[in-house]
mmCIF file of C-alpha atoms in Angstrom:
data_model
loop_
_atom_site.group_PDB
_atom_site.id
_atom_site.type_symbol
_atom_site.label_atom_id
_atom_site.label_comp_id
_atom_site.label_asym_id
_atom_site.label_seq_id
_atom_site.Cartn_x
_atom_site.Cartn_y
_atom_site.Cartn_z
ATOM 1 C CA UNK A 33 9.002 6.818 -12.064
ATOM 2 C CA UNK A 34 9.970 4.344 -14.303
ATOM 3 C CA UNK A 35 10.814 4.671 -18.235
ATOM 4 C CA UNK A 36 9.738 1.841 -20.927
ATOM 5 C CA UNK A 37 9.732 2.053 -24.222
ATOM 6 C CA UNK A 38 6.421 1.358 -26.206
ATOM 7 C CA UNK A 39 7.667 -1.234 -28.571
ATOM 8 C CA UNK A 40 9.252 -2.927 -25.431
ATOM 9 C CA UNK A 41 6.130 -2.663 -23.779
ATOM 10 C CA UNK A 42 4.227 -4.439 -26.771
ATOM 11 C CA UNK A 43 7.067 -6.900 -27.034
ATOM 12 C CA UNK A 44 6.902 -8.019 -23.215
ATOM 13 C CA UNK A 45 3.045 -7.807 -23.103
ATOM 14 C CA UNK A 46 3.174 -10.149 -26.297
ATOM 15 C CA UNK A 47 6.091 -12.523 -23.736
ATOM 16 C CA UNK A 48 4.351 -12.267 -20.823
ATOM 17 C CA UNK A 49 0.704 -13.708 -22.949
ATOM 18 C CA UNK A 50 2.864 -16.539 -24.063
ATOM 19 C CA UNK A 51 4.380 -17.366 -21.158
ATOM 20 C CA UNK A 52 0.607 -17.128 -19.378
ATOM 21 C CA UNK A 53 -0.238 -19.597 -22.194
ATOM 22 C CA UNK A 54 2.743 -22.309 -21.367
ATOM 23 C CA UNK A 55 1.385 -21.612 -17.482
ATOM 24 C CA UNK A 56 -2.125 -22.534 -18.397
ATOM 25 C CA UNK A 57 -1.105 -25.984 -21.363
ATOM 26 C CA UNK A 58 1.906 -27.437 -18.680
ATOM 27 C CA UNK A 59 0.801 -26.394 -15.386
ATOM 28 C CA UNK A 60 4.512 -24.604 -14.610
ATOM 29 C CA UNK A 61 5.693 -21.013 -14.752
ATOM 30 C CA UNK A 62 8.587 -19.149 -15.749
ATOM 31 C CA UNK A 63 11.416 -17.635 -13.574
ATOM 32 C CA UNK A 64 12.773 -14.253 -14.934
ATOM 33 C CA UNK A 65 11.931 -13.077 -18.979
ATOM 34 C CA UNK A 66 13.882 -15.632 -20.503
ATOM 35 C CA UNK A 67 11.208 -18.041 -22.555
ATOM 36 C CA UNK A 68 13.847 -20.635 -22.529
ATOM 37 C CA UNK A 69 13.606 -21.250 -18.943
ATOM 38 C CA UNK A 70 10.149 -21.150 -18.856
ATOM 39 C CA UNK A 71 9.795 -24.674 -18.089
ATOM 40 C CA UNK A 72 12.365 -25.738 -16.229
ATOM 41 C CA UNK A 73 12.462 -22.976 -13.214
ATOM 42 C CA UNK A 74 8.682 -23.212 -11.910
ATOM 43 C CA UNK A 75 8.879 -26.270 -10.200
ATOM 44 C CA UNK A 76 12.095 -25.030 -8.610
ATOM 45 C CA UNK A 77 10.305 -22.375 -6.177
ATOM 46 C CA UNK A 78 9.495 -24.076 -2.855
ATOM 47 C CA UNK A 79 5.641 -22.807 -3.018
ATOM 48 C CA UNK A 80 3.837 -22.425 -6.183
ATOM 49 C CA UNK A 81 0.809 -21.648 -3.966
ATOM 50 C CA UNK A 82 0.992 -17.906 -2.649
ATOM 51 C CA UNK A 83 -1.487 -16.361 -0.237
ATOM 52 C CA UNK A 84 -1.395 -12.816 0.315
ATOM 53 C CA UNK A 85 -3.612 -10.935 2.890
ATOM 54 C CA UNK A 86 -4.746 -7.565 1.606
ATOM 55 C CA UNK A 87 -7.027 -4.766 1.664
ATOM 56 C CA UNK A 88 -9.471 -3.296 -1.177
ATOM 57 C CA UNK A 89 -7.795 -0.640 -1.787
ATOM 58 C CA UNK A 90 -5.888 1.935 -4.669
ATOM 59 C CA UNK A 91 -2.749 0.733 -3.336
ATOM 60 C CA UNK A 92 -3.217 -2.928 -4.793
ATOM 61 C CA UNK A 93 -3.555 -1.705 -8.171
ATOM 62 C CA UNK A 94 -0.183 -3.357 -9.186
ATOM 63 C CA UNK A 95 -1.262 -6.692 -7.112
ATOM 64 C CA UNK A 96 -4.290 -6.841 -8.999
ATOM 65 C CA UNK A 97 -2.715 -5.970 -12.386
ATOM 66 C CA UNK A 98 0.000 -9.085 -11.401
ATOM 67 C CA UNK A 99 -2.960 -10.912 -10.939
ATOM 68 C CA UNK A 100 -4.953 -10.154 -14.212
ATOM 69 C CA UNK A 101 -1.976 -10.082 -16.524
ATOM 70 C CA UNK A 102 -0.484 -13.403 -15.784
ATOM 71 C CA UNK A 103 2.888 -12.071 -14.345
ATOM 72 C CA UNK A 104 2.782 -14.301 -11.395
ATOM 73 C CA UNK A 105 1.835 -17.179 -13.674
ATOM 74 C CA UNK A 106 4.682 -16.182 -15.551
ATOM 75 C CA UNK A 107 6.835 -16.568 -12.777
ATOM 76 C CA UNK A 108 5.368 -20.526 -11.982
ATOM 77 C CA UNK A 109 3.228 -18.755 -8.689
ATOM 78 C CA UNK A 110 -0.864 -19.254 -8.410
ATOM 79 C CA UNK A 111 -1.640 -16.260 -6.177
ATOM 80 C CA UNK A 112 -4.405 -16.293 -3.652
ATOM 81 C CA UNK A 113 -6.442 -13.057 -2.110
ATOM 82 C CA UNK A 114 -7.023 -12.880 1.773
ATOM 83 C CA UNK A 115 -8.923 -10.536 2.397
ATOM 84 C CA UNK A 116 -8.785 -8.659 5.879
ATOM 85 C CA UNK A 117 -10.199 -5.748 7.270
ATOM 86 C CA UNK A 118 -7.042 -3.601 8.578
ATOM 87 C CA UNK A 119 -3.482 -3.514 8.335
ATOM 88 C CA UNK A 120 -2.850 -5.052 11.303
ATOM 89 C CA UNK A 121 -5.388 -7.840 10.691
ATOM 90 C CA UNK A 122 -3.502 -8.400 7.232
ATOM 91 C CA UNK A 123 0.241 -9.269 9.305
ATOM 92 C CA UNK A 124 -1.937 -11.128 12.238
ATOM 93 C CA UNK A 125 -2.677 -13.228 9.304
ATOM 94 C CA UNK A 126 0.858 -13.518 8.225
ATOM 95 C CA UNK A 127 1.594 -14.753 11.324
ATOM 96 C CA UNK A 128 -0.496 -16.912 11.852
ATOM 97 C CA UNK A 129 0.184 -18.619 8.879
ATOM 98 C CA UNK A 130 -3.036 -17.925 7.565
ATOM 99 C CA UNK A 131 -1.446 -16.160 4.666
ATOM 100 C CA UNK A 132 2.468 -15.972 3.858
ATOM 101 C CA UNK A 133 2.848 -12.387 2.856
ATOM 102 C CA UNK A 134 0.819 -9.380 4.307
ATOM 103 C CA UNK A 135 0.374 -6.233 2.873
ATOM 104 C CA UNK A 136 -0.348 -3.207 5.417
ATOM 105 C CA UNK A 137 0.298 0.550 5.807
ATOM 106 C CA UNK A 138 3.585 0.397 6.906
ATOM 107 C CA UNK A 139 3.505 1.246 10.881
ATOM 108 C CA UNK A 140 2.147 -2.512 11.697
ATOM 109 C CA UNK A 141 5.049 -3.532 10.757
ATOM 110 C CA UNK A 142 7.471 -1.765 12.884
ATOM 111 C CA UNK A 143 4.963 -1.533 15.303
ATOM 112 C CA UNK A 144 5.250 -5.684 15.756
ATOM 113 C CA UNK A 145 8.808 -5.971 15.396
ATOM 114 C CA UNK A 146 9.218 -2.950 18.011
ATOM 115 C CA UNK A 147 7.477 -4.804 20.889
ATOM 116 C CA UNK A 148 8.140 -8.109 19.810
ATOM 117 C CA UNK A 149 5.087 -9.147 18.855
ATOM 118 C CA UNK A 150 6.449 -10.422 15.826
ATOM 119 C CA UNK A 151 9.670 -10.807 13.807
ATOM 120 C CA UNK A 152 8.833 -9.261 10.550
ATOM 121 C CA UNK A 153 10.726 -8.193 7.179
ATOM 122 C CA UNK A 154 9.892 -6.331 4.672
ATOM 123 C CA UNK A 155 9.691 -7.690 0.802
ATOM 124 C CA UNK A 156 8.194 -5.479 -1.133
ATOM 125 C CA UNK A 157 7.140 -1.627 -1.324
ATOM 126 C CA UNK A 158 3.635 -0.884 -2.137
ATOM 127 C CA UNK A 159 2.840 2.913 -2.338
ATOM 128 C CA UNK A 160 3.911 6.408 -1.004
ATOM 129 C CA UNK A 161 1.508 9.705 -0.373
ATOM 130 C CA UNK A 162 1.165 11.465 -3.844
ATOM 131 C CA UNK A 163 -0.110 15.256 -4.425
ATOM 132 C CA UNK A 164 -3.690 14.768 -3.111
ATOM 133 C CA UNK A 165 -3.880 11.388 -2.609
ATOM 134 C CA UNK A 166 -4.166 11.464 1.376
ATOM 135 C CA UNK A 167 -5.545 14.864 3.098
ATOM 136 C CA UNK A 168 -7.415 15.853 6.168
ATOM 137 C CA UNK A 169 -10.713 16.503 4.914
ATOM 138 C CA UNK A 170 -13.830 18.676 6.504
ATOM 139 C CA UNK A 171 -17.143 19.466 5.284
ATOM 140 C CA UNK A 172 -19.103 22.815 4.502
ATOM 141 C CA UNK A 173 -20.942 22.517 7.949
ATOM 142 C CA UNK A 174 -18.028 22.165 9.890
ATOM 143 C CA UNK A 175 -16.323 24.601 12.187
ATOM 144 C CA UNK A 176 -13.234 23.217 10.887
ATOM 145 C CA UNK A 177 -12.224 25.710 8.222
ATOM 146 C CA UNK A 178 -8.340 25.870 7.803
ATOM 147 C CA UNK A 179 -5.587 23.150 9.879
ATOM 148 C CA UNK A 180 -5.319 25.720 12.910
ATOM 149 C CA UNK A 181 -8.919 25.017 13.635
ATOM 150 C CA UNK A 182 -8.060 21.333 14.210
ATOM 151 C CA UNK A 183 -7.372 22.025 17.943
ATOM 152 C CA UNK A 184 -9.254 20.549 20.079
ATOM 153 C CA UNK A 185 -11.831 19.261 17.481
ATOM 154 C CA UNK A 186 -13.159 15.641 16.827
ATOM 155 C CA UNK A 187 -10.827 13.888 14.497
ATOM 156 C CA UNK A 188 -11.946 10.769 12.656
ATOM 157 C CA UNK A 189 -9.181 8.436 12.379
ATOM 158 C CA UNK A 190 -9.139 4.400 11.556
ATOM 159 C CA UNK A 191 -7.125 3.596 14.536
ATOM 160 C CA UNK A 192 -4.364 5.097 17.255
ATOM 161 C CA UNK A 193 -0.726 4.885 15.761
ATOM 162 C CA UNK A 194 -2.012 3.498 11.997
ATOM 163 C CA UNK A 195 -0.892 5.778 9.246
ATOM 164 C CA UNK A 196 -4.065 8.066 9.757
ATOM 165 C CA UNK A 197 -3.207 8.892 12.858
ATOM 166 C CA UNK A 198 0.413 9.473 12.429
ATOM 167 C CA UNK A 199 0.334 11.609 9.145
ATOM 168 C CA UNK A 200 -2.251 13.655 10.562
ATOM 169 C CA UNK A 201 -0.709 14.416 13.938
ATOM 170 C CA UNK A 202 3.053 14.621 12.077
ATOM 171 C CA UNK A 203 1.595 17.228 9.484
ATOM 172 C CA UNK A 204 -0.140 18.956 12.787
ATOM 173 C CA UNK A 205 2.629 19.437 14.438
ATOM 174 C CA UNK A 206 4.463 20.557 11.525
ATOM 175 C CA UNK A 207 1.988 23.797 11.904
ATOM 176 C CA UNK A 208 2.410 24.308 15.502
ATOM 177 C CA UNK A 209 -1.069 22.653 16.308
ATOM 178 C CA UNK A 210 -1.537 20.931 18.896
ATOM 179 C CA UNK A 211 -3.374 17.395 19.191
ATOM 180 C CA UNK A 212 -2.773 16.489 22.874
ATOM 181 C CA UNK A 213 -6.552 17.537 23.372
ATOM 182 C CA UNK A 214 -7.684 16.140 20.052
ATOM 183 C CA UNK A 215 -11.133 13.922 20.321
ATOM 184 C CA UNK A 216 -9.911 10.865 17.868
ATOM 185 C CA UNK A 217 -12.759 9.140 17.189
ATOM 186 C CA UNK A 218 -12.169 5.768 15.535
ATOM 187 C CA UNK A 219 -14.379 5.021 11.946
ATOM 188 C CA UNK A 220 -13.610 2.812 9.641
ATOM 189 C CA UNK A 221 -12.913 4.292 6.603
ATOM 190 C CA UNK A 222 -16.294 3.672 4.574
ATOM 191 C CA UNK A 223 -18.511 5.125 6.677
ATOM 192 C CA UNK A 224 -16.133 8.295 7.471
ATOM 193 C CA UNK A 225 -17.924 10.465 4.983
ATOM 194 C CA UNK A 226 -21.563 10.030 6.586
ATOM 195 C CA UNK A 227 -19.881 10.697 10.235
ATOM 196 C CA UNK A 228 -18.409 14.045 8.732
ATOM 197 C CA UNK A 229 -22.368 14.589 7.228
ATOM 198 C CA UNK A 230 -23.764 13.714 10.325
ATOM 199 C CA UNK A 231 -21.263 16.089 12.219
ATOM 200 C CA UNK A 232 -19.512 12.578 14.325
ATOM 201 C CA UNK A 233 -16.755 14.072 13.610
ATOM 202 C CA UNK A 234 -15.347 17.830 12.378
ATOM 203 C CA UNK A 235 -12.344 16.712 10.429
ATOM 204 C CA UNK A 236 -11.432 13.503 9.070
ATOM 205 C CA UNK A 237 -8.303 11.605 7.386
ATOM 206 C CA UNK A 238 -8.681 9.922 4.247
ATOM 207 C CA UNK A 239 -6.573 8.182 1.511
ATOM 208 C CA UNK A 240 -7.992 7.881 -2.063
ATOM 209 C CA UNK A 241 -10.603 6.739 -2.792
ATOM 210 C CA UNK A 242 -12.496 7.776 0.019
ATOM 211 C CA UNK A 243 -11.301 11.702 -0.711
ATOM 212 C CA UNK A 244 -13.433 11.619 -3.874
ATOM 213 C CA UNK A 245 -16.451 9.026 -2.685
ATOM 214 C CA UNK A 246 -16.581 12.083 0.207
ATOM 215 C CA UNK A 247 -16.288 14.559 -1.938
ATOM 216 C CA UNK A 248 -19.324 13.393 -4.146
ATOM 217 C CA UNK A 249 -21.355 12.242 -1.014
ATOM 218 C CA UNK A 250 -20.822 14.590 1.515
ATOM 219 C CA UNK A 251 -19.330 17.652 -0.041
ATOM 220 C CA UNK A 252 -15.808 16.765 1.460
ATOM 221 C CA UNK A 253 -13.215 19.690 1.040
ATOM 222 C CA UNK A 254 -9.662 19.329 1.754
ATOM 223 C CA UNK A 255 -8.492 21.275 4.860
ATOM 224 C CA UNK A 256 -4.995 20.224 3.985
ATOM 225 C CA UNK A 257 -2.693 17.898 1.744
ATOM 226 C CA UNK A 258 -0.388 15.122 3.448
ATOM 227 C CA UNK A 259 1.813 15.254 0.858
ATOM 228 C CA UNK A 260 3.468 18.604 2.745
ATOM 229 C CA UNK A 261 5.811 19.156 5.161
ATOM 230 C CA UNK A 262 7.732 16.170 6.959
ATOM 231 C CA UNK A 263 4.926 13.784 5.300
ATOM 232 C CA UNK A 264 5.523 14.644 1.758
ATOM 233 C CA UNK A 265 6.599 11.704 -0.483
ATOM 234 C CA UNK A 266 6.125 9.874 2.808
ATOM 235 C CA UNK A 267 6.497 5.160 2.802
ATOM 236 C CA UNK A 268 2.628 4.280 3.229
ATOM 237 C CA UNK A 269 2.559 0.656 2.598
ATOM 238 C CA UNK A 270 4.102 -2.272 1.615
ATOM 239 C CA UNK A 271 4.116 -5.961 1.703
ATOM 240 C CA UNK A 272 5.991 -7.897 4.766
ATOM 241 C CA UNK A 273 6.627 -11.668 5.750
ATOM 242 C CA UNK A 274 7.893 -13.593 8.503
ATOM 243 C CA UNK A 275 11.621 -13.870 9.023
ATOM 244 C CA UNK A 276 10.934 -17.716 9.299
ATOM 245 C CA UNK A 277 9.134 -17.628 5.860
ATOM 246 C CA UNK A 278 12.051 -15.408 4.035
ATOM 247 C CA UNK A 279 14.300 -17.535 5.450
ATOM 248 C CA UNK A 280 12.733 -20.727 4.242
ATOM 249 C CA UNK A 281 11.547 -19.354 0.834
ATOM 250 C CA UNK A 282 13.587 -17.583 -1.065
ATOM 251 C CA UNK A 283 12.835 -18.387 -4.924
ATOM 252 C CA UNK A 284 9.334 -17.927 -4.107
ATOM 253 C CA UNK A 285 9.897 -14.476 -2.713
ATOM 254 C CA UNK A 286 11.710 -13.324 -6.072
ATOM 255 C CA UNK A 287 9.013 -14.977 -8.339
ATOM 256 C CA UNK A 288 7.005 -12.686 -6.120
ATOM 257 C CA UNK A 289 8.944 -9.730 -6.528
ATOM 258 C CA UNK A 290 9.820 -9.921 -9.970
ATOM 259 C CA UNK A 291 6.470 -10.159 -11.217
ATOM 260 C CA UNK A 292 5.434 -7.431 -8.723
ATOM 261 C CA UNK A 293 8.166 -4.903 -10.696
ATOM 262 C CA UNK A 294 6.920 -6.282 -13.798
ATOM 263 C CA UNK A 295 3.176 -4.882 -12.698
ATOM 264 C CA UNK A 296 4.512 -1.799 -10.959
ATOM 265 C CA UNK A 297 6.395 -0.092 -14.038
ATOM 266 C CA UNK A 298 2.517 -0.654 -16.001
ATOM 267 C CA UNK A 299 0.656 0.779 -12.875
ATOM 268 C CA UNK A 300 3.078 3.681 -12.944
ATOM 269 C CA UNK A 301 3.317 4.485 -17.097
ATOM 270 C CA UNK A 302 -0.520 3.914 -18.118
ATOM 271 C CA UNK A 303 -3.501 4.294 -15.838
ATOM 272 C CA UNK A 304 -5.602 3.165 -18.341
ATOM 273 C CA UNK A 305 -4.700 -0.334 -17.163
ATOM 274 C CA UNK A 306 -5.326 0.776 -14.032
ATOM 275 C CA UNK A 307 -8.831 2.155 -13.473
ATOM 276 C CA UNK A 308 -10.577 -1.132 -15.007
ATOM 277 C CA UNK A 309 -9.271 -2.856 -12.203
ATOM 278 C CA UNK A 310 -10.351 -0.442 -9.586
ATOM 279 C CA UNK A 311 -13.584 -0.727 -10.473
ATOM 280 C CA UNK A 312 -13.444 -4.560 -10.378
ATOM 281 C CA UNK A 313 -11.781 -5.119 -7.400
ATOM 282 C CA UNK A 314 -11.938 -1.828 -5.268
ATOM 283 C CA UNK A 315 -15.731 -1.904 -6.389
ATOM 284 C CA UNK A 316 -15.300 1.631 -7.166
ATOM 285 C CA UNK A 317 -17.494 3.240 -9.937
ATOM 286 C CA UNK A 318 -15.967 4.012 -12.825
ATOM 287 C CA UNK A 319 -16.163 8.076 -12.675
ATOM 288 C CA UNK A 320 -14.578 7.803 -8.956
ATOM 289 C CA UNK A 321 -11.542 5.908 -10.671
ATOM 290 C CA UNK A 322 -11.294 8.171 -13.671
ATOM 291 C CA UNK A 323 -11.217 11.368 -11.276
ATOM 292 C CA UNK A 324 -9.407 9.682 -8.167
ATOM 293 C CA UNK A 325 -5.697 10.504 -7.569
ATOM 294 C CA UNK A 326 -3.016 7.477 -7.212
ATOM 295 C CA UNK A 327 -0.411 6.863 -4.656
ATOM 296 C CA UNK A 328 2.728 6.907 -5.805
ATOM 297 C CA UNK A 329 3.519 3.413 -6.738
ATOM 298 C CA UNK A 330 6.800 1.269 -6.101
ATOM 299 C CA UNK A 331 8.222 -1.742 -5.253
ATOM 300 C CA UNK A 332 12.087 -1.713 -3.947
ATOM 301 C CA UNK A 333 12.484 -1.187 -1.028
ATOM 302 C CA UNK A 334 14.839 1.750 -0.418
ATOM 303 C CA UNK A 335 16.377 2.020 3.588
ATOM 304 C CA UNK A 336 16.890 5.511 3.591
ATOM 305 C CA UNK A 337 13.310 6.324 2.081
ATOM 306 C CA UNK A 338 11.844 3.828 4.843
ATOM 307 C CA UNK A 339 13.643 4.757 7.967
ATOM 308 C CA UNK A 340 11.273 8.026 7.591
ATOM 309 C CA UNK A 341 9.175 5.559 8.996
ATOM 310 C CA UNK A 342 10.103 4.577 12.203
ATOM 311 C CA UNK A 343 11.792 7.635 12.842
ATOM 312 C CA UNK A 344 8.338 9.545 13.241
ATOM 313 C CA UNK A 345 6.906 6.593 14.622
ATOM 314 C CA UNK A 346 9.723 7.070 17.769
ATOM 315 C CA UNK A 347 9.042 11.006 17.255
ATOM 316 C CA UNK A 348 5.616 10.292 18.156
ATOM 317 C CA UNK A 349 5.856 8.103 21.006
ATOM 318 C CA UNK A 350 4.103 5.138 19.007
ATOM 319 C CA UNK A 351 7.642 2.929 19.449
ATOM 320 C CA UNK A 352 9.985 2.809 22.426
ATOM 321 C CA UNK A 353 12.975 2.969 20.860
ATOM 322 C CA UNK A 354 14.957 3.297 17.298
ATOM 323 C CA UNK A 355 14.802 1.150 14.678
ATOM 324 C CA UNK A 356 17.428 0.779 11.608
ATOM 325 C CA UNK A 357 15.284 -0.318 8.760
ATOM 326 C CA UNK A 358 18.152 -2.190 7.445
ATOM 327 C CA UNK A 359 17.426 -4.986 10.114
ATOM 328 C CA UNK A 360 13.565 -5.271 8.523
ATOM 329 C CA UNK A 361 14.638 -5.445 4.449
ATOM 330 C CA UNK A 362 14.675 -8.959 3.259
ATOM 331 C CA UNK A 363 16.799 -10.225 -0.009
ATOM 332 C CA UNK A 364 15.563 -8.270 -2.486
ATOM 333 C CA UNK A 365 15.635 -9.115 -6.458
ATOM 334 C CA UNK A 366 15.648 -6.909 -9.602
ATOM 335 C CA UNK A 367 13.684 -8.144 -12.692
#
């Protein structure tokens, strides 16, 4: 996805360690690459305190990388983990004020703005689906054996109109099966693989990790890949704010996003840096992140890659009416 040289990559790991070490001697950051401004642009952003709610999953792996590599230092931020147990949990918490930016599968988001539950942007991309990285998964025992058997079975699913949900009844219909008579049954997404086991459910959707986990637990097979059809490449998730706290923060939103390029282009060109912090943060065992397959990672936001979005949302019936994307994409800045 993205290109870097390996003697550039040496010479901006070698920056960004130096610039950590100015962070952790003066107590300020740096804005942009340039060392010379390392100490005069931190105390410029108008919060050097960031909290972000998230979820423990392979999509953070640039967060976390951020995080362990001192590019948010290096951009004058201290960055804070709130942890929350869905999506929509993550932007309640944005809302609230509880944290100032939320990362969630992407439907929340629209979802909020749609019925005016909130009035959210969007600052940052996250992930997309990747070859075998999301699929609708069955197990040996199950009379689920190809995607026209899905018909009328039990489905697990996290929640109604949450990416599981949506993929799977998008990539569905794209085979001419119905789901009008579908028995969703809602699981959170750990304990999916011992409701497949225990025959809860016949069929189940699941993002990586949880395809491998199931695979080694339960004897998951695929019944089909998301990355097909009118889901392939499709926006998962992404990081959103406020427009109130956009609006009222904008250095601190391009520390943000600069460092999050920064830890994207490393996520994308060497999964070596990767996997370590799966295991610490994702508590996933180290074979499970060797053999696991990654999202696709990003982080600009592109409009006409996101209005796939909303635009199956409305197919769907999740949203009452059309968005344009372009009304949800805050400032956005290039490193």
């Amino acid at each position: 996805m993205f290109g870097i040289a390996s003697s550039g990559r040496v010479r901006a790991r070698h920056a960004a360690l130096a610039l950590t070490a100015v962070t952790i001697v003066t107590g300020c950051g740096a804005l942009g690459s340039d060392n010379s401004n390392a100490l005069s642009s931190g105390s410029d952003l108008e919060k050097a305190t960031l909290k972000i709610s998230i979820l423990p999953t392979t999509d953070l792996a640039p967060f976390w990388l951020a995080q362990d590599s001192g590019y948010f230092q290096a951009e004058g931020l201290t960055v804070e983990s709130v942890v929350a147990a869905s999506g929509q949990a993550s932007l309640t918490k944005s809302v609230s004020g509880e944290a100032d930016i939320a990362f969630s599968t992407y439907p929340p988001f629209f979802a909020a703005n749609s019925t005016g539950a909130a009035d959210m942007q969007l600052v940052a991309d996250a992930t997309s689906v990747n070859a075998k990285s999301n699929a609708i998964v069955t197990v040996p025992n199950s009379p689920v054996k190809t995607i026209f058997d899905l018909a009328g079975k039990k489905i697990a699913i996290t929640a109604k109109n949450t990416a599981s949900d949506l993929l799977t009844r998008s990539v569905m219909q794209d085979h001419g099966v119905a789901f009008d008579k579908v028995k969703w049954i809602l699981i959170p997404l750990p304990n999916i693989a011992a409701a497949l086991q225990q025959g809860q459910a016949d069929a189940a959707y699941l993002p990586e990790p949880y395809i491998t986990q199931a695979a080694k637990t339960a004897g998951a097979i695929p019944v089909i890949d998301i990355n097909t059809g009118a889901t392939q490449d499709f926006p998962l998730t992404g990081y959103g704010a406020t427009r109130k706290w956009v609006q009222e923060n904008p250095k601190t939103l391009s520390a943000f996003q600069r460092a999050m390029q920064k830890a994207t282009h490393d996520a994308t060109n060497d999964r070596a840096k990767v996997e370590p912090l799966l295991v610490r943060f994702a508590k996933i065992d180290e074979d499970t992140a060797k053999l696991l397959t990654l999202p696709g990672y990003g982080s600009f936001l592109d409009p006409r890659r996101l209005q796939r979005v909303p635009d199956l949302l409305l197919q769907l019936g999740a949203i009452p009416s059309p968005i344009d994307v372009n009304s949800m994409i805050g400032p956005q800045t290039r490193k």
